[in-house]
């Protein structure tokens, strides 16, 4: 799991990539929490474009990040989510509390 | 139902083996010619069950996890994942969405995900003896391969 992030106008975008499972979850959670504490964004966007696999360990990360953004009276948004993580997010009902966007429909094979 | 092929895996409950376990099962399932979505579902369900053995079954030690995977007639993948860890006192309660004993690193959605991604899910457990998760998934036959 690798992570890059950038900040613009109090909008923090964090790009996740690789596989999100229990093995790597703790470090992902810590990296996201550190970035949020450092920049105190109004809007946090998790960009899932590079995520190749996610299980329920990712749900806990999303819930945790959502709670932290609520404390800051900010918003969390997930974007460019590929089909497999999307299915997991929907099965867990995450679309009821967070805005989730799928990946762009271009270049579908 | 007749078994057409099978494999067994045994490995210690180290979290680094999560990716190995789900990939191995997916590779074995590949002979049923599943779609990417079906493969993703199988990988996810296996990841959930194996992570549960590691996190809950053996919370303070390293124990043995076994996976038996069979291909049955009718294109059905039959997967049994077993630990000899602490077990579950109340399985019905454990299967309730959002029920967790795992703290803030867990969401209590593992069994819910296994249930929705597989066609059958059976969980048997005995406190102190371990837990067995038995799942089945039919793979749709695809006509006209390219
Ligand atoms: N192999 C196991 N051994 C012992 N207890 C288990 C096992 N599998 C599940 N449990 C119990 O069942 C509960 C529910 O499991 P489930 O996978 O649904 O959620 P979780 O693991 O707590 O969270 P998540 O899977 O969303 O990260 C666990 O919190 C744990 O108490
Ligand atoms: Mg679980």
Short mmCIF file of C-alpha atoms and ligand atoms in Angstrom, two decimals:
data_model
loop_
_atom_site.label_atom_id
_atom_site.label_comp_id
_atom_site.label_asym_id
_atom_site.label_seq_id
_atom_site.Cartn_x
_atom_site.Cartn_y
_atom_site.Cartn_z
CA UNK A 1 0.00 0.00 0.00
CA UNK A 2 1.39 3.34 -1.08
CA UNK A 3 -0.06 6.75 -0.51
CA UNK A 4 0.40 10.21 -1.96
CA UNK A 5 -1.46 13.33 -0.98
CA UNK A 6 -1.88 16.97 -1.93
CA UNK A 7 -3.58 19.96 -0.41
CA UNK A 8 -5.36 22.77 -2.21
CA UNK A 9 -7.69 25.36 -0.66
CA UNK A 10 -8.23 23.28 2.49
CA UNK A 11 -9.06 20.28 0.30
CA UNK A 12 -6.90 17.30 1.09
CA UNK A 13 -6.73 14.57 -1.54
CA UNK A 14 -5.17 11.29 -0.52
CA UNK A 15 -4.51 8.74 -3.27
CA UNK A 16 -4.47 5.16 -2.06
CA UNK A 17 -3.00 2.31 -4.05
CA UNK A 18 -2.39 -1.41 -3.81
CA UNK A 19 -4.23 -3.88 -1.61
CA UNK A 20 -6.03 -2.77 1.55
CA UNK A 21 -6.35 -5.66 3.99
CA UNK A 22 -5.77 -6.22 7.69
CA UNK A 23 -2.03 -6.74 7.09
CA UNK A 24 -1.54 -3.19 5.84
CA UNK A 25 -4.51 -1.44 7.41
CA UNK A 26 -2.87 -0.02 10.50
CA UNK A 27 -0.23 1.91 8.57
CA UNK A 28 -2.82 3.25 6.09
CA UNK A 29 -5.03 4.41 8.95
CA UNK A 30 -2.09 6.10 10.65
CA UNK A 31 -0.96 7.84 7.45
CA UNK A 32 -4.44 9.20 6.76
CA UNK A 33 -4.91 10.35 10.37
CA UNK A 34 -1.51 12.09 10.34
CA UNK A 35 -2.29 13.97 7.11
CA UNK A 36 -5.67 15.12 8.43
CA UNK A 37 -4.17 16.28 11.73
CA UNK A 38 -1.41 18.09 9.88
CA UNK A 39 -3.64 19.97 7.39
CA UNK A 40 -7.04 20.14 9.14
CA UNK A 41 -8.91 20.08 5.80
CA UNK A 42 -12.53 21.09 5.24
CA UNK A 43 -12.87 18.43 2.58
CA UNK A 44 -10.98 15.15 2.51
CA UNK A 45 -11.05 13.12 -0.70
CA UNK A 46 -9.85 9.52 -0.72
CA UNK A 47 -8.90 8.65 -4.29
CA UNK A 48 -9.28 4.88 -4.77
CA UNK A 49 -8.11 4.74 -8.39
CA UNK A 50 -5.04 2.63 -7.61
CA UNK A 51 -6.69 0.27 -5.12
CA UNK A 52 -6.51 -3.27 -6.50
CA UNK A 53 -8.21 -5.04 -3.58
CA UNK A 54 -10.05 -4.08 -0.40
CA UNK A 55 -11.80 -6.09 2.33
CA UNK A 56 -13.62 -5.04 5.51
CA UNK A 57 -10.35 -3.71 6.94
CA UNK A 58 -10.89 -0.83 4.50
CA UNK A 59 -14.38 -0.24 5.88
CA UNK A 60 -12.94 0.42 9.33
CA UNK A 61 -10.49 2.89 7.78
CA UNK A 62 -13.27 4.74 5.97
CA UNK A 63 -15.47 4.87 9.10
CA UNK A 64 -12.56 6.10 11.19
CA UNK A 65 -11.71 8.81 8.67
CA UNK A 66 -15.37 9.79 8.38
CA UNK A 67 -15.62 10.22 12.18
CA UNK A 68 -12.45 12.33 12.24
CA UNK A 69 -13.76 14.59 9.47
CA UNK A 70 -17.06 14.97 11.36
CA UNK A 71 -15.12 16.12 14.41
CA UNK A 72 -13.52 18.78 12.23
CA UNK A 73 -16.96 19.63 10.83
CA UNK A 74 -15.65 18.70 7.44
CA UNK A 75 -16.66 16.31 4.70
CA UNK A 76 -15.28 13.01 3.45
CA UNK A 77 -15.70 11.89 -0.13
CA UNK A 78 -14.50 8.75 -1.92
CA UNK A 79 -13.79 8.97 -5.61
CA UNK A 80 -12.72 6.83 -8.59
CA UNK A 81 -13.56 3.64 -6.69
CA UNK A 82 -12.95 0.48 -8.81
CA UNK A 83 -15.64 -2.26 -8.91
CA UNK A 84 -14.24 -4.65 -6.26
CA UNK A 85 -13.81 -2.10 -3.44
CA UNK A 86 -17.10 -0.50 -4.54
CA UNK A 87 -18.94 -3.78 -4.00
CA UNK A 88 -17.44 -4.10 -0.51
CA UNK A 89 -18.35 -0.50 0.37
CA UNK A 90 -21.94 -1.01 -0.83
CA UNK A 91 -22.32 -4.36 0.97
CA UNK A 92 -21.36 -2.53 4.17
CA UNK A 93 -23.85 0.26 3.43
CA UNK A 94 -21.20 2.98 3.37
CA UNK A 95 -23.02 4.85 0.59
CA UNK A 96 -25.67 5.77 3.16
CA UNK A 97 -23.25 7.96 5.13
CA UNK A 98 -20.57 9.00 2.63
CA UNK A 99 -20.60 10.23 -0.95
CA UNK A 100 -18.96 7.56 -3.11
CA UNK A 101 -18.10 7.94 -6.78
CA UNK A 102 -17.15 5.08 -9.05
CA UNK A 103 -14.33 5.24 -11.53
CA UNK A 104 -14.79 7.12 -14.78
CA UNK A 105 -16.49 4.91 -17.37
CA UNK A 106 -13.79 5.57 -19.99
CA UNK A 107 -11.31 2.92 -21.11
CA UNK A 108 -13.44 0.09 -19.75
CA UNK A 109 -12.39 -3.23 -21.24
CA UNK B 1 -22.33 -33.95 -5.15
CA UNK B 2 -19.22 -35.19 -6.91
CA UNK B 3 -15.88 -33.55 -6.26
CA UNK B 4 -13.91 -32.93 -9.45
CA UNK B 5 -10.76 -31.37 -8.09
CA UNK B 6 -9.41 -30.25 -4.75
CA UNK B 7 -6.55 -28.63 -2.89
CA UNK B 8 -5.60 -28.02 0.73
CA UNK B 9 -3.52 -25.23 2.17
CA UNK B 10 -2.05 -24.95 5.63
CA UNK B 11 -0.23 -21.90 6.96
CA UNK B 12 0.49 -20.07 10.22
CA UNK B 13 -1.79 -17.19 11.24
CA UNK B 14 0.56 -14.42 10.17
CA UNK B 15 -1.13 -11.43 8.56
CA UNK B 16 1.37 -11.50 5.70
CA UNK B 17 -0.37 -14.73 4.59
CA UNK B 18 -3.73 -13.01 3.98
CA UNK B 19 -2.80 -11.95 0.44
CA UNK B 20 -1.25 -15.35 -0.26
CA UNK B 21 -4.36 -17.24 0.88
CA UNK B 22 -6.88 -15.27 -1.16
CA UNK B 23 -4.66 -15.31 -4.26
CA UNK B 24 -4.07 -19.07 -3.98
CA UNK B 25 -7.81 -19.77 -3.79
CA UNK B 26 -8.45 -17.41 -6.71
CA UNK B 27 -5.80 -19.18 -8.81
CA UNK B 28 -7.38 -22.55 -8.04
CA UNK B 29 -10.85 -21.18 -8.88
CA UNK B 30 -9.57 -19.86 -12.21
CA UNK B 31 -10.11 -23.28 -13.84
CA UNK B 32 -13.87 -22.64 -13.59
CA UNK B 33 -13.37 -19.67 -15.91
CA UNK B 34 -14.92 -17.09 -13.55
CA UNK B 35 -15.47 -13.45 -14.45
CA UNK B 36 -13.34 -10.78 -12.81
CA UNK B 37 -16.29 -9.95 -10.60
CA UNK B 38 -16.70 -13.56 -9.47
CA UNK B 39 -12.98 -13.80 -8.74
CA UNK B 40 -13.16 -10.57 -6.75
CA UNK B 41 -16.07 -11.93 -4.70
CA UNK B 42 -14.19 -15.15 -3.90
CA UNK B 43 -11.00 -13.30 -2.95
CA UNK B 44 -12.95 -10.96 -0.70
CA UNK B 45 -14.82 -13.73 1.12
CA UNK B 46 -11.60 -15.73 1.66
CA UNK B 47 -9.83 -12.63 2.90
CA UNK B 48 -12.61 -12.03 5.44
CA UNK B 49 -12.56 -15.59 6.79
CA UNK B 50 -8.76 -15.82 6.97
CA UNK B 51 -8.46 -12.41 8.63
CA UNK B 52 -10.99 -13.53 11.24
CA UNK B 53 -8.84 -16.59 12.08
CA UNK B 54 -5.80 -14.35 12.46
CA UNK B 55 -7.41 -11.47 14.36
CA UNK B 56 -10.05 -13.24 16.46
CA UNK B 57 -9.22 -16.96 16.44
CA UNK B 58 -5.62 -16.51 17.51
CA UNK B 59 -5.50 -13.03 19.09
CA UNK B 60 -2.31 -13.54 21.10
CA UNK B 61 -0.56 -16.40 19.40
CA UNK B 62 0.30 -17.90 16.04
CA UNK B 63 -1.83 -20.92 15.19
CA UNK B 64 -2.62 -23.11 12.24
CA UNK B 65 -5.12 -22.14 9.54
CA UNK B 66 -6.28 -24.65 6.96
CA UNK B 67 -8.17 -24.05 3.75
CA UNK B 68 -9.75 -26.87 1.81
CA UNK B 69 -11.02 -25.89 -1.56
CA UNK B 70 -13.02 -28.20 -3.84
CA UNK B 71 -14.52 -27.92 -7.26
CA UNK B 72 -17.83 -29.76 -7.31
CA UNK B 73 -20.03 -30.66 -10.23
CA UNK B 74 -22.32 -27.86 -11.39
CA UNK B 75 -19.40 -25.40 -11.41
CA UNK B 76 -19.55 -24.99 -7.63
CA UNK B 77 -16.58 -23.87 -5.61
CA UNK B 78 -16.69 -25.24 -2.07
CA UNK B 79 -14.34 -23.61 0.46
CA UNK B 80 -13.74 -24.60 4.08
CA UNK B 81 -11.56 -22.35 6.26
CA UNK B 82 -10.71 -23.60 9.73
CA UNK B 83 -8.81 -22.48 12.82
CA UNK B 84 -8.23 -24.19 16.14
CA UNK B 85 -8.38 -20.94 18.05
CA UNK B 86 -10.63 -19.47 20.72
CA UNK B 87 -13.95 -20.14 18.99
CA UNK B 88 -17.21 -18.18 19.06
CA UNK B 89 -19.69 -18.55 21.94
CA UNK B 90 -22.71 -17.17 20.06
CA UNK B 91 -22.45 -17.60 16.30
CA UNK B 92 -25.83 -15.99 15.52
CA UNK B 93 -24.78 -12.85 17.38
CA UNK B 94 -21.35 -12.85 15.68
CA UNK B 95 -23.05 -12.92 12.27
CA UNK B 96 -25.16 -9.84 13.01
CA UNK B 97 -24.08 -6.85 10.89
CA UNK B 98 -21.84 -4.46 12.84
CA UNK B 99 -21.31 -6.86 15.71
CA UNK B 100 -17.61 -6.88 16.58
CA UNK B 101 -15.37 -7.70 19.49
CA UNK B 102 -12.47 -6.19 17.56
CA UNK B 103 -12.40 -2.52 18.56
CA UNK B 104 -11.97 0.39 16.20
CA UNK B 105 -9.81 -1.44 13.68
CA UNK B 106 -12.76 -3.68 12.81
CA UNK B 107 -16.21 -2.83 11.51
CA UNK B 108 -18.19 -6.00 12.22
CA UNK B 109 -19.03 -6.43 8.53
CA UNK B 110 -16.95 -9.53 7.70
CA UNK B 111 -19.67 -12.16 7.94
CA UNK B 112 -22.15 -9.84 6.21
CA UNK B 113 -19.73 -9.48 3.29
CA UNK B 114 -19.09 -13.26 3.12
CA UNK B 115 -22.84 -13.83 3.11
CA UNK B 116 -23.57 -11.39 0.33
CA UNK B 117 -20.61 -12.46 -1.86
CA UNK B 118 -21.11 -16.23 -1.59
CA UNK B 119 -24.17 -18.35 -2.31
CA UNK B 120 -23.98 -20.28 0.97
CA UNK B 121 -22.28 -19.61 4.29
CA UNK B 122 -22.21 -21.96 7.25
CA UNK B 123 -20.34 -21.12 10.45
CA UNK B 124 -19.72 -23.69 13.17
CA UNK B 125 -17.70 -23.04 16.27
CA UNK B 126 -16.92 -24.37 19.68
CA UNK B 127 -15.45 -22.09 22.36
CA UNK B 128 -11.90 -23.16 23.06
CA UNK B 129 -11.76 -25.52 20.07
CA UNK B 130 -11.95 -23.35 17.00
CA UNK B 131 -14.11 -22.12 14.16
CA UNK B 132 -15.03 -23.50 10.75
CA UNK B 133 -16.40 -21.38 7.93
CA UNK B 134 -17.92 -23.28 5.01
CA UNK B 135 -18.81 -21.31 1.88
CA UNK B 136 -20.07 -22.19 -1.56
CA UNK B 137 -20.14 -20.23 -4.75
CA UNK B 138 -21.51 -21.34 -8.10
CA UNK B 139 -19.61 -19.98 -11.05
CA UNK B 140 -21.80 -19.11 -14.01
CA UNK B 141 -21.09 -21.00 -17.21
CA UNK B 142 -20.00 -18.66 -19.93
CA UNK B 143 -20.78 -19.55 -23.50
CA UNK B 144 -18.63 -18.62 -26.48
CA UNK B 145 -15.13 -17.96 -25.25
CA UNK B 146 -13.06 -15.56 -27.31
N1 LIG C 1 -12.37 -17.34 13.49
C1 LIG C 1 -12.94 -16.70 14.54
N2 LIG C 1 -12.57 -17.03 15.82
C2 LIG C 1 -13.12 -16.39 16.88
N3 LIG C 1 -14.04 -15.40 16.78
C3 LIG C 1 -14.45 -15.02 15.54
C4 LIG C 1 -13.91 -15.66 14.36
N4 LIG C 1 -14.51 -15.09 13.28
C5 LIG C 1 -15.35 -14.16 13.76
N5 LIG C 1 -15.33 -14.11 15.12
C6 LIG C 1 -16.17 -13.23 15.98
O1 LIG C 1 -17.25 -12.75 15.21
C7 LIG C 1 -17.27 -11.32 15.18
C8 LIG C 1 -17.80 -10.82 13.86
O2 LIG C 1 -16.92 -11.16 12.78
P1 LIG C 1 -16.95 -10.25 11.46
O3 LIG C 1 -15.91 -10.74 10.52
O4 LIG C 1 -18.35 -10.16 10.96
O5 LIG C 1 -16.57 -8.80 12.00
P2 LIG C 1 -15.15 -8.29 12.53
O6 LIG C 1 -14.07 -9.24 12.16
O7 LIG C 1 -15.28 -7.97 13.97
O8 LIG C 1 -14.96 -6.93 11.70
P3 LIG C 1 -14.55 -6.83 10.14
O9 LIG C 1 -14.60 -8.20 9.56
O10 LIG C 1 -15.59 -5.92 9.56
O11 LIG C 1 -13.22 -6.25 10.12
C9 LIG C 1 -15.83 -10.92 15.49
O12 LIG C 1 -15.75 -9.63 16.05
C10 LIG C 1 -15.41 -12.01 16.49
O13 LIG C 1 -15.91 -11.73 17.78
MG1 LIG C 2 -13.89 -9.99 10.24
#
